[in-house]
Short mmCIF file of C-alpha atoms in Angstrom, two decimals:
data_model
loop_
_atom_site.label_atom_id
_atom_site.label_comp_id
_atom_site.label_asym_id
_atom_site.label_seq_id
_atom_site.Cartn_x
_atom_site.Cartn_y
_atom_site.Cartn_z
CA MET A 10 -26.09 3.33 -3.89
CA SER A 11 -28.22 3.67 -0.82
CA SER A 12 -27.22 6.10 1.53
CA ASP A 13 -28.20 3.57 4.25
CA LYS A 14 -25.28 1.72 6.31
CA PRO A 15 -24.73 -1.94 5.13
CA SER A 16 -26.84 -4.55 6.97
CA GLU A 17 -24.75 -6.25 9.57
CA ILE A 18 -23.77 -9.78 9.34
CA ASN A 19 -24.59 -12.06 12.06
CA LEU A 20 -21.44 -13.47 13.42
CA GLU A 21 -23.00 -16.58 14.84
CA THR A 22 -24.53 -17.66 11.92
CA GLN A 23 -20.81 -18.52 10.52
CA THR A 24 -20.99 -22.57 10.72
CA ASP A 25 -17.70 -22.94 8.87
CA THR A 26 -15.08 -25.10 11.01
CA LEU A 27 -11.58 -24.07 11.20
CA ASP A 28 -10.33 -26.92 9.26
CA SER A 29 -12.25 -26.39 6.31
CA LEU A 30 -11.57 -22.68 6.16
CA LYS A 31 -7.83 -23.37 6.34
CA GLU A 32 -8.20 -25.65 3.43
CA CYS A 33 -9.98 -22.69 1.32
CA ILE A 34 -8.18 -19.69 3.03
CA GLN A 35 -4.93 -20.47 4.44
CA HIS A 36 -3.14 -22.30 2.02
CA ARG A 37 0.67 -21.57 1.41
CA THR A 38 0.87 -19.30 -1.62
CA ASP A 39 4.28 -18.32 -3.49
CA ARG A 40 6.74 -16.54 -0.96
CA GLU A 41 10.21 -15.57 -2.00
CA VAL A 42 12.99 -14.60 0.52
CA ILE A 43 15.94 -13.30 -0.76
CA CYS A 44 19.03 -12.79 1.35
CA GLY A 45 20.99 -9.97 0.82
CA ASP A 46 21.06 -6.15 0.66
CA SER A 47 18.02 -4.48 0.20
CA ILE A 48 19.42 -1.48 -1.47
CA GLU A 49 21.03 -3.38 -3.90
CA TRP A 50 18.52 -5.46 -4.68
CA LEU A 51 16.45 -2.33 -5.70
CA ASN A 52 18.67 -0.79 -7.51
CA GLY A 53 18.67 -3.89 -9.61
CA TYR A 54 15.73 -2.85 -11.08
CA PRO A 55 14.88 0.14 -13.40
CA ASP A 56 12.56 2.78 -12.00
CA GLY A 57 9.20 1.44 -11.96
CA GLY A 58 10.52 -2.10 -12.77
CA LEU A 59 9.17 -3.89 -9.69
CA PRO A 60 6.41 -6.83 -10.82
CA ALA A 61 3.47 -5.32 -11.96
CA GLY A 62 0.38 -5.18 -9.60
CA TYR A 63 2.83 -5.65 -6.59
CA CYS A 64 2.49 -3.21 -3.95
CA GLY A 65 4.81 -2.31 -0.98
CA PHE A 66 4.61 -2.81 2.94
CA THR A 67 7.70 -2.36 4.79
CA SER A 68 9.34 -0.97 8.12
CA LEU A 69 12.65 0.66 7.64
CA PRO A 70 15.13 -0.15 10.27
CA ASP A 71 15.40 2.15 13.43
CA LEU A 72 18.54 4.13 14.30
CA SER A 73 19.40 2.00 17.12
CA GLU A 74 19.34 -0.93 14.74
CA VAL A 75 21.96 0.64 12.08
CA GLN A 76 24.17 2.24 14.95
CA ASN A 77 27.08 0.58 13.63
CA ILE A 78 26.94 2.56 10.37
CA PHE A 79 25.68 6.12 11.70
CA GLN A 80 26.79 5.95 15.07
CA THR A 81 24.93 9.00 16.85
CA ASP A 82 24.90 10.84 13.22
CA THR A 83 21.18 11.79 13.05
CA VAL A 84 21.60 13.97 9.88
CA SER A 85 23.26 10.97 7.99
CA TYR A 86 20.47 8.50 9.32
CA LYS A 87 17.69 11.01 8.21
CA LYS A 88 19.22 11.27 4.82
CA TRP A 89 19.55 7.75 4.40
CA PHE A 90 16.08 7.22 5.68
CA THR A 91 14.53 9.38 3.02
CA ASP A 92 16.55 8.74 0.09
CA THR A 93 15.77 4.78 0.90
CA VAL A 94 12.02 5.35 1.12
CA ALA A 95 12.18 7.38 -2.03
CA LEU A 96 14.36 4.46 -3.94
CA PHE A 97 11.36 2.17 -2.89
CA MET A 98 8.59 4.15 -4.24
CA ARG A 99 10.65 5.03 -7.44
CA LYS A 100 11.40 1.33 -8.15
CA LEU A 101 7.60 0.55 -7.76
CA SER A 102 5.33 0.00 -10.80
CA ARG A 103 3.12 2.88 -11.87
CA GLY A 104 -0.36 2.58 -9.70
CA SER A 105 1.00 0.69 -7.21
CA TYR A 106 0.35 1.43 -3.33
CA VAL A 107 2.85 1.31 -0.43
CA VAL A 108 2.35 0.95 3.44
CA PHE A 109 5.09 2.24 5.77
CA LEU A 110 4.78 1.43 9.60
CA GLN A 111 7.63 3.67 11.57
CA SER A 112 8.13 4.75 15.03
CA ASP A 113 9.76 8.00 15.61
CA ILE A 114 12.48 8.69 17.62
CA ARG A 115 12.67 10.63 20.96
CA TYR A 116 16.71 10.84 21.02
CA MET A 117 17.96 11.89 24.10
CA THR A 118 21.47 11.76 26.12
CA GLU A 119 22.64 9.29 28.48
CA SER A 120 21.06 11.61 31.14
CA GLY A 121 17.83 11.22 29.94
CA GLU A 122 17.64 14.87 28.24
CA VAL A 123 15.82 15.19 25.08
CA THR A 124 17.97 16.87 22.35
CA GLN A 125 15.85 15.86 19.24
CA TRP A 126 12.70 13.88 18.05
CA ILE A 127 12.86 12.53 14.49
CA ASP A 128 9.70 12.55 12.86
CA LYS A 129 9.39 9.62 10.41
CA SER A 130 6.31 10.41 9.16
CA PHE A 131 7.75 13.35 7.92
CA LEU A 132 10.67 11.81 6.46
CA CYS A 133 8.34 9.50 4.54
CA SER A 134 6.23 12.27 3.03
CA THR A 135 9.63 14.18 1.97
CA ALA A 136 10.41 11.07 -0.07
CA ALA A 137 6.93 10.83 -1.30
CA GLU A 138 7.12 14.56 -2.50
CA ARG A 139 10.14 14.09 -4.46
CA GLU A 140 8.97 11.12 -6.11
CA GLY A 141 5.29 12.55 -6.93
CA CYS A 142 3.51 10.09 -4.88
CA THR A 143 0.61 10.91 -2.73
CA LEU A 144 -0.45 10.37 0.82
CA MET A 145 -3.64 8.48 0.82
CA TRP A 146 -4.39 7.74 4.62
CA HIS A 147 -2.40 7.97 8.13
CA LYS A 148 -3.18 6.14 11.09
CA LEU A 149 -1.67 6.03 14.36
CA VAL A 150 -1.17 2.76 15.84
CA TYR A 151 -0.62 3.08 19.84
CA THR A 152 1.52 0.23 22.00
CA ASP A 153 0.03 0.47 25.31
CA LYS A 154 -3.51 -1.09 25.29
CA ALA A 155 -4.72 0.57 28.30
CA ASN A 156 -2.98 3.84 27.01
CA SER A 157 -1.77 4.58 30.88
CA LYS A 158 1.97 4.07 30.53
CA ARG A 159 4.02 7.24 30.98
CA SER A 160 5.82 8.13 27.50
CA THR A 161 9.22 8.59 28.78
CA GLY A 162 11.42 6.94 26.35
CA ARG A 163 10.37 5.23 22.73
CA PRO A 164 7.06 7.04 21.78
CA SER A 165 4.18 4.72 22.39
CA TYR A 166 2.79 5.16 19.10
CA SER A 167 3.51 4.46 15.56
CA HIS A 168 2.91 5.86 12.06
CA LEU A 169 0.86 3.56 9.50
CA LEU A 170 1.20 5.48 6.20
CA CYS A 171 -0.26 4.56 3.06
CA TYR A 172 1.05 6.28 -0.59
CA ALA A 173 -0.16 5.96 -4.01
CA LYS A 174 2.01 6.25 -7.22
CA PRO A 175 -0.16 7.76 -9.85
CA LYS A 176 -0.85 6.36 -12.92
CA LEU A 177 -0.04 7.81 -16.54
CA SER A 178 -2.54 7.79 -19.15
CA THR A 179 -3.02 8.80 -22.75
CA ASP A 180 -6.72 8.15 -22.70
CA PRO A 181 -8.86 11.46 -23.17
CA ILE A 182 -10.05 13.07 -20.35
CA ASP A 183 -13.16 11.65 -18.95
CA GLY A 184 -15.85 13.22 -16.38
CA ALA A 185 -14.71 11.17 -13.19
CA HIS A 186 -11.01 12.52 -13.73
CA GLU A 187 -12.24 16.15 -14.86
CA ARG A 188 -13.90 16.16 -11.27
CA LEU A 189 -10.69 15.77 -9.60
CA LEU A 190 -8.94 18.54 -11.60
CA SER A 191 -9.84 22.39 -11.04
CA LYS A 192 -11.37 24.31 -13.76
CA THR A 193 -8.52 25.67 -14.82
CA GLN A 194 -6.54 22.34 -15.17
CA ALA A 195 -9.60 20.58 -16.82
CA ARG A 196 -9.36 23.50 -19.34
CA LYS A 197 -5.64 23.03 -20.18
CA GLU A 198 -6.05 19.10 -20.22
CA ARG A 199 -8.94 19.50 -22.99
CA SER A 200 -6.86 22.05 -24.94
CA ARG A 201 -4.01 19.62 -24.61
CA GLN A 202 -5.84 16.84 -26.23
CA ASN A 203 -7.15 18.99 -29.12
CA ARG A 204 -4.33 20.53 -29.86
CA VAL A 205 -4.38 19.97 -33.80
CA LYS A 206 -2.41 21.36 -36.58
CA PRO A 207 -4.83 23.70 -39.16
CA THR A 208 -6.35 21.39 -41.75
CA ALA A 209 -4.97 22.39 -45.16
CA GLU A 210 -7.93 23.84 -47.61
CA VAL A 211 -7.36 23.26 -51.09
CA LYS A 212 -9.25 25.69 -53.71
CA GLU A 213 -12.25 23.93 -55.36
CA ASN A 214 -10.49 25.14 -58.68
CA GLU A 215 -7.39 22.89 -58.29
CA ASP A 216 -8.93 19.83 -59.45
CA THR A 217 -10.78 21.37 -62.46
CA ASN A 218 -7.60 23.57 -63.63
CA PRO A 219 -4.44 22.12 -62.34
CA ASP A 220 -2.55 24.43 -64.96
CA ASP A 221 -3.98 27.66 -63.26
CA ALA A 222 -0.85 29.62 -62.23
CA THR A 223 -2.88 31.25 -59.58
CA THR A 224 -3.65 28.12 -57.99
CA SER A 225 -1.79 27.79 -54.35
CA PRO A 226 0.45 24.84 -53.66
CA SER A 227 -1.09 22.16 -51.62
CA GLU A 228 0.25 22.64 -47.87
CA PRO A 229 1.43 19.60 -46.25
CA GLU A 230 -0.66 17.06 -44.47
CA PRO A 231 -1.78 17.99 -41.23
CA THR A 232 -0.53 16.03 -38.23
CA GLN A 233 -1.72 15.58 -34.78
CA ALA A 234 0.25 16.72 -31.91
CA PRO A 235 2.16 14.16 -29.95
CA THR A 236 0.18 12.85 -27.27
CA VAL A 237 1.67 13.92 -23.70
CA PRO A 238 0.88 11.15 -20.89
CA ARG A 239 -1.06 12.99 -18.12
CA ILE A 240 -1.24 11.64 -14.09
CA VAL A 241 -4.10 9.87 -13.21
CA GLN A 242 -4.79 10.76 -9.48
CA ALA A 243 -5.33 7.65 -7.18
CA ASN A 244 -8.55 7.84 -5.09
CA TYR A 245 -10.69 5.08 -3.12
CA ARG A 246 -14.05 4.84 -1.34
CA THR A 247 -13.85 5.64 2.42
CA SER A 248 -16.81 3.08 2.76
CA LEU A 249 -14.37 0.20 1.63
CA PHE A 250 -11.82 1.26 4.51
CA ALA A 251 -13.73 2.26 7.31
CA VAL A 252 -11.04 1.87 9.87
CA PRO A 253 -10.41 3.93 12.93
CA ASP A 254 -7.71 6.53 12.36
CA ILE A 255 -6.21 5.27 15.84
CA PHE A 256 -6.39 1.75 17.11
CA PHE A 257 -4.16 -0.66 19.39
CA ARG A 258 -1.41 -2.96 17.45
CA GLY A 259 -2.74 -6.08 18.14
CA HIS A 260 -1.07 -9.38 19.05
CA MET A 261 2.46 -9.15 18.94
CA LEU A 262 4.56 -12.48 17.59
CA TRP A 263 7.72 -11.54 19.23
CA PRO A 264 8.60 -8.44 21.60
CA LYS A 265 9.79 -6.17 18.80
CA GLY A 266 7.58 -7.34 15.80
CA ILE A 267 4.68 -5.64 13.80
CA GLY A 268 1.50 -5.93 15.74
CA LEU A 269 -1.00 -8.04 13.75
CA ASP A 270 -3.94 -5.63 13.69
CA SER A 271 -1.84 -3.22 12.25
CA CYS A 272 -0.06 -5.59 9.67
CA PHE A 273 -3.76 -6.84 8.66
CA VAL A 274 -5.34 -3.16 8.32
CA GLY A 275 -2.29 -2.65 5.73
CA ILE A 276 -2.20 -5.56 3.91
CA MET A 277 -6.14 -5.78 3.45
CA PHE A 278 -6.17 -2.46 2.15
CA LEU A 279 -3.47 -3.30 -0.52
CA LYS A 280 -5.84 -6.52 -1.31
CA ASP A 281 -9.15 -5.20 -1.46
CA VAL A 282 -9.02 -1.65 -2.13
CA ALA A 283 -6.06 -1.10 -4.21
CA ASN A 284 -6.37 -4.51 -5.95
CA ALA A 285 -2.54 -5.80 -5.29
CA THR A 286 -1.59 -9.00 -6.81
CA GLY A 287 1.29 -9.37 -4.43
CA ILE A 288 3.28 -7.72 -1.73
CA ILE A 289 7.03 -6.80 -1.50
CA ASP A 290 8.80 -6.24 1.60
CA PRO A 291 12.48 -5.20 1.16
CA PHE A 292 13.24 -5.07 4.85
CA ALA A 293 11.48 -8.30 5.56
CA GLY A 294 13.35 -9.01 8.99
CA GLN A 295 11.54 -12.23 10.32
CA GLY A 296 8.66 -12.11 8.10
CA THR A 297 5.55 -10.74 9.92
CA VAL A 298 4.39 -8.84 6.48
CA LEU A 299 5.36 -11.84 4.16
CA ALA A 300 3.42 -14.16 6.35
CA MET A 301 0.22 -12.09 6.77
CA ALA A 302 0.04 -11.47 2.85
CA ASN A 303 0.21 -15.25 2.30
CA SER A 304 -2.56 -15.90 4.88
CA VAL A 305 -4.98 -13.77 2.88
CA GLY A 306 -3.96 -15.52 -0.32
CA LEU A 307 -1.46 -12.75 -1.54
CA PRO A 308 2.00 -14.15 -3.07
CA SER A 309 4.95 -12.10 -1.34
CA ILE A 310 8.68 -11.40 -1.95
CA GLY A 311 11.10 -10.19 0.84
CA VAL A 312 14.51 -9.22 1.10
CA GLU A 313 16.51 -9.37 4.44
CA ILE A 314 20.35 -9.51 4.94
CA SER A 315 20.50 -11.85 7.76
CA PRO A 316 20.58 -15.65 6.96
CA LYS A 317 19.14 -16.47 10.42
CA ARG A 318 15.79 -13.90 9.81
CA CYS A 319 15.42 -15.23 5.97
CA ARG A 320 15.12 -18.89 7.55
CA LYS A 321 12.41 -17.51 9.79
CA ALA A 322 10.68 -15.54 7.22
CA ASN A 323 10.63 -18.50 4.97
CA ASN A 324 8.76 -20.51 7.57
CA LEU A 325 6.64 -18.11 9.59
CA GLU A 326 2.96 -18.75 9.15
CA ILE A 327 -0.11 -16.70 10.74
CA ASP A 328 -3.40 -17.81 11.65
CA LEU A 329 -6.17 -15.00 11.11
CA ASP A 330 -7.73 -15.89 14.18
CA LEU A 331 -5.04 -14.05 15.97
CA ILE A 332 -6.78 -11.03 14.67
CA SER A 333 -8.66 -8.87 17.40
CA PRO A 334 -12.46 -9.39 17.24
CA CYS A 335 -12.59 -5.46 16.44
CA MET A 336 -10.97 -5.44 13.30
CA ARG A 337 -12.79 -8.95 12.08
CA LYS A 338 -15.78 -6.74 12.49
CA ILE A 339 -14.54 -3.93 10.35
CA ALA A 340 -13.39 -6.49 7.81
CA LEU A 341 -17.07 -7.85 7.51
CA ASP A 342 -18.24 -4.28 7.24
CA ILE A 343 -16.01 -3.46 4.78
CA VAL A 344 -17.24 -6.53 2.82
CA ALA A 345 -20.76 -5.66 3.24
CA ALA A 346 -20.26 -2.21 1.70
CA ARG A 347 -18.36 -3.87 -1.32
CA ALA A 348 -21.01 -6.12 -2.08
CA GLU A 349 -23.45 -3.21 -1.95
CA LEU A 350 -21.32 -1.28 -4.61
CA ALA A 351 -21.12 -4.52 -6.57
CA GLU A 352 -25.06 -4.37 -6.65
CA SER A 353 -25.41 -0.94 -7.94
CA GLY A 354 -22.25 -1.51 -10.61
CA VAL A 355 -20.20 1.21 -8.74
CA VAL A 356 -16.46 0.57 -8.34
CA GLY A 357 -13.95 2.83 -6.02
CA GLY A 358 -13.60 5.52 -8.40
CA GLY A 359 -17.20 6.28 -9.08
CA LYS A 360 -17.65 4.73 -12.49
CA LYS A 361 -20.29 2.10 -13.53
CA MET A 362 -18.73 -1.48 -14.18
CA SER A 363 -19.38 -3.41 -17.51
CA LYS A 364 -20.55 -6.56 -17.27
CA ASN A 365 -17.19 -8.36 -17.59
CA ALA A 366 -15.77 -6.21 -15.09
CA GLN A 367 -18.87 -7.05 -12.73
CA HIS A 368 -18.36 -10.70 -13.27
CA THR A 369 -14.59 -10.24 -12.33
CA ASP A 370 -15.07 -8.50 -9.06
CA ASN A 371 -17.88 -11.09 -7.96
CA ALA A 372 -15.56 -13.72 -8.36
CA GLU A 373 -13.10 -11.75 -6.23
CA ASP A 374 -16.12 -11.11 -3.94
CA GLU A 375 -16.55 -14.63 -3.33
CA GLU A 376 -12.43 -15.13 -2.31
CA VAL A 377 -12.97 -12.14 0.00
CA ASN A 378 -16.40 -13.70 1.84
CA GLU A 379 -14.24 -16.67 2.30
CA LEU A 380 -11.42 -14.87 3.81
CA VAL A 381 -13.78 -12.69 6.09
CA ALA A 382 -15.73 -16.12 7.05
CA LYS A 383 -12.58 -17.11 9.09
CA LEU A 384 -12.23 -13.56 10.81
CA SER A 385 -16.06 -13.88 12.07
CA LYS A 386 -14.87 -15.99 14.57
CA GLN A 387 -15.67 -14.69 17.86
CA THR A 388 -13.28 -16.10 20.05
CA VAL A 389 -9.69 -15.50 20.44
CA HIS A 390 -7.41 -18.23 20.42
CA VAL A 391 -3.86 -18.79 21.80
CA PRO A 392 -1.16 -17.48 19.27
CA ARG A 393 -0.27 -19.86 16.95
CA VAL A 394 3.23 -19.72 14.96
CA LYS A 395 4.72 -22.41 12.75
CA ALA A 396 6.51 -24.84 14.63
CA ALA A 397 9.78 -24.32 12.56
CA LEU A 398 9.93 -20.84 14.24
CA ALA A 399 8.72 -21.78 17.63
CA SER A 400 11.44 -24.34 17.64
CA ASP A 401 14.18 -22.20 16.86
CA SER A 402 16.43 -21.90 19.57
CA SER A 403 18.64 -18.96 18.26
CA PRO A 404 18.58 -15.46 19.82
CA VAL A 405 16.15 -13.13 18.30
CA ASP A 406 17.79 -10.12 16.77
CA ASP A 407 16.43 -6.62 17.60
CA LYS A 408 14.66 -5.75 14.35
CA ILE A 409 11.45 -3.90 14.30
CA VAL A 410 9.57 -5.46 11.49
#
């Protein structure tokens, strides 16, 4: 692959109309919203039993949202938070990725004295280490676009974290995997794969003189040592996810929702880099993640305990023209980088693709090109939310989604 930067795509050359793009991109894909308790729903699956190919994207409730359960007991809340993150990771299938958007808690007394800072990125990583998951990237999403407000209450940023659940493989070690291992690890890996019992040697005269008393009895047939699955470390190319480490959260559909830019970043990584075939959000709230997944062509499954939120989550739709021009431009750059990799026959892990794999990848690129054509619109439109949501006169719950 050439080391030169991918050629920039001229945004002014995009001539597709909004209506035609909606027909080919913004169709309603499968969305399932389950009204019930998230923990009970997750426990209904065996470990690794969530649908294969589905990745996770969620935001766990803040302490203020479950204060009726934990009151002011921050120790119990932190334990619940860590256990819930670990549970979600455990139920995802091998090879899946999961993204969390979480805000820290500056715990203060009524008089304004800070007594504790709860770092949720640390809690997520603690759960990931327990479940053997790897942190793939960590972005900071700030909530004040001008970055000028004094930070006295809620922190003015959130963590956007992505973890990978490694695959298990019994295939022989290859060069790409070996490069990820230290010399000692690679030597042990090859030794394990080559561990075979010695082959029995039969004397030459055994066949010619079977009655010879000096002939030793034949040894039992050799058996190969049982194959032990090995962990395959996840990886991706930075050129396919050249997103700033710190960026603004984007447009908000409601005062305490997920910023659309941060939601878009996570969903696009799961779709185009992690090759997710669907998105799961066990704390769906009003459905921002579910609707964003549908808007880029992925089916989604969400769980929410509030019937009112379930109704909103089932009806919400998001227009991709609400994404900021900056993120749309980054999406175009990612597509250009992916096209360049496809031309050179290289995939994210650094291996050459077969012709059949290249054909499949090219078909996926056509779908992505249709998607980013929508993102190339230079104008930012007024927020468009489904009429069913806009006409809902019921009070909005304080849920961070």
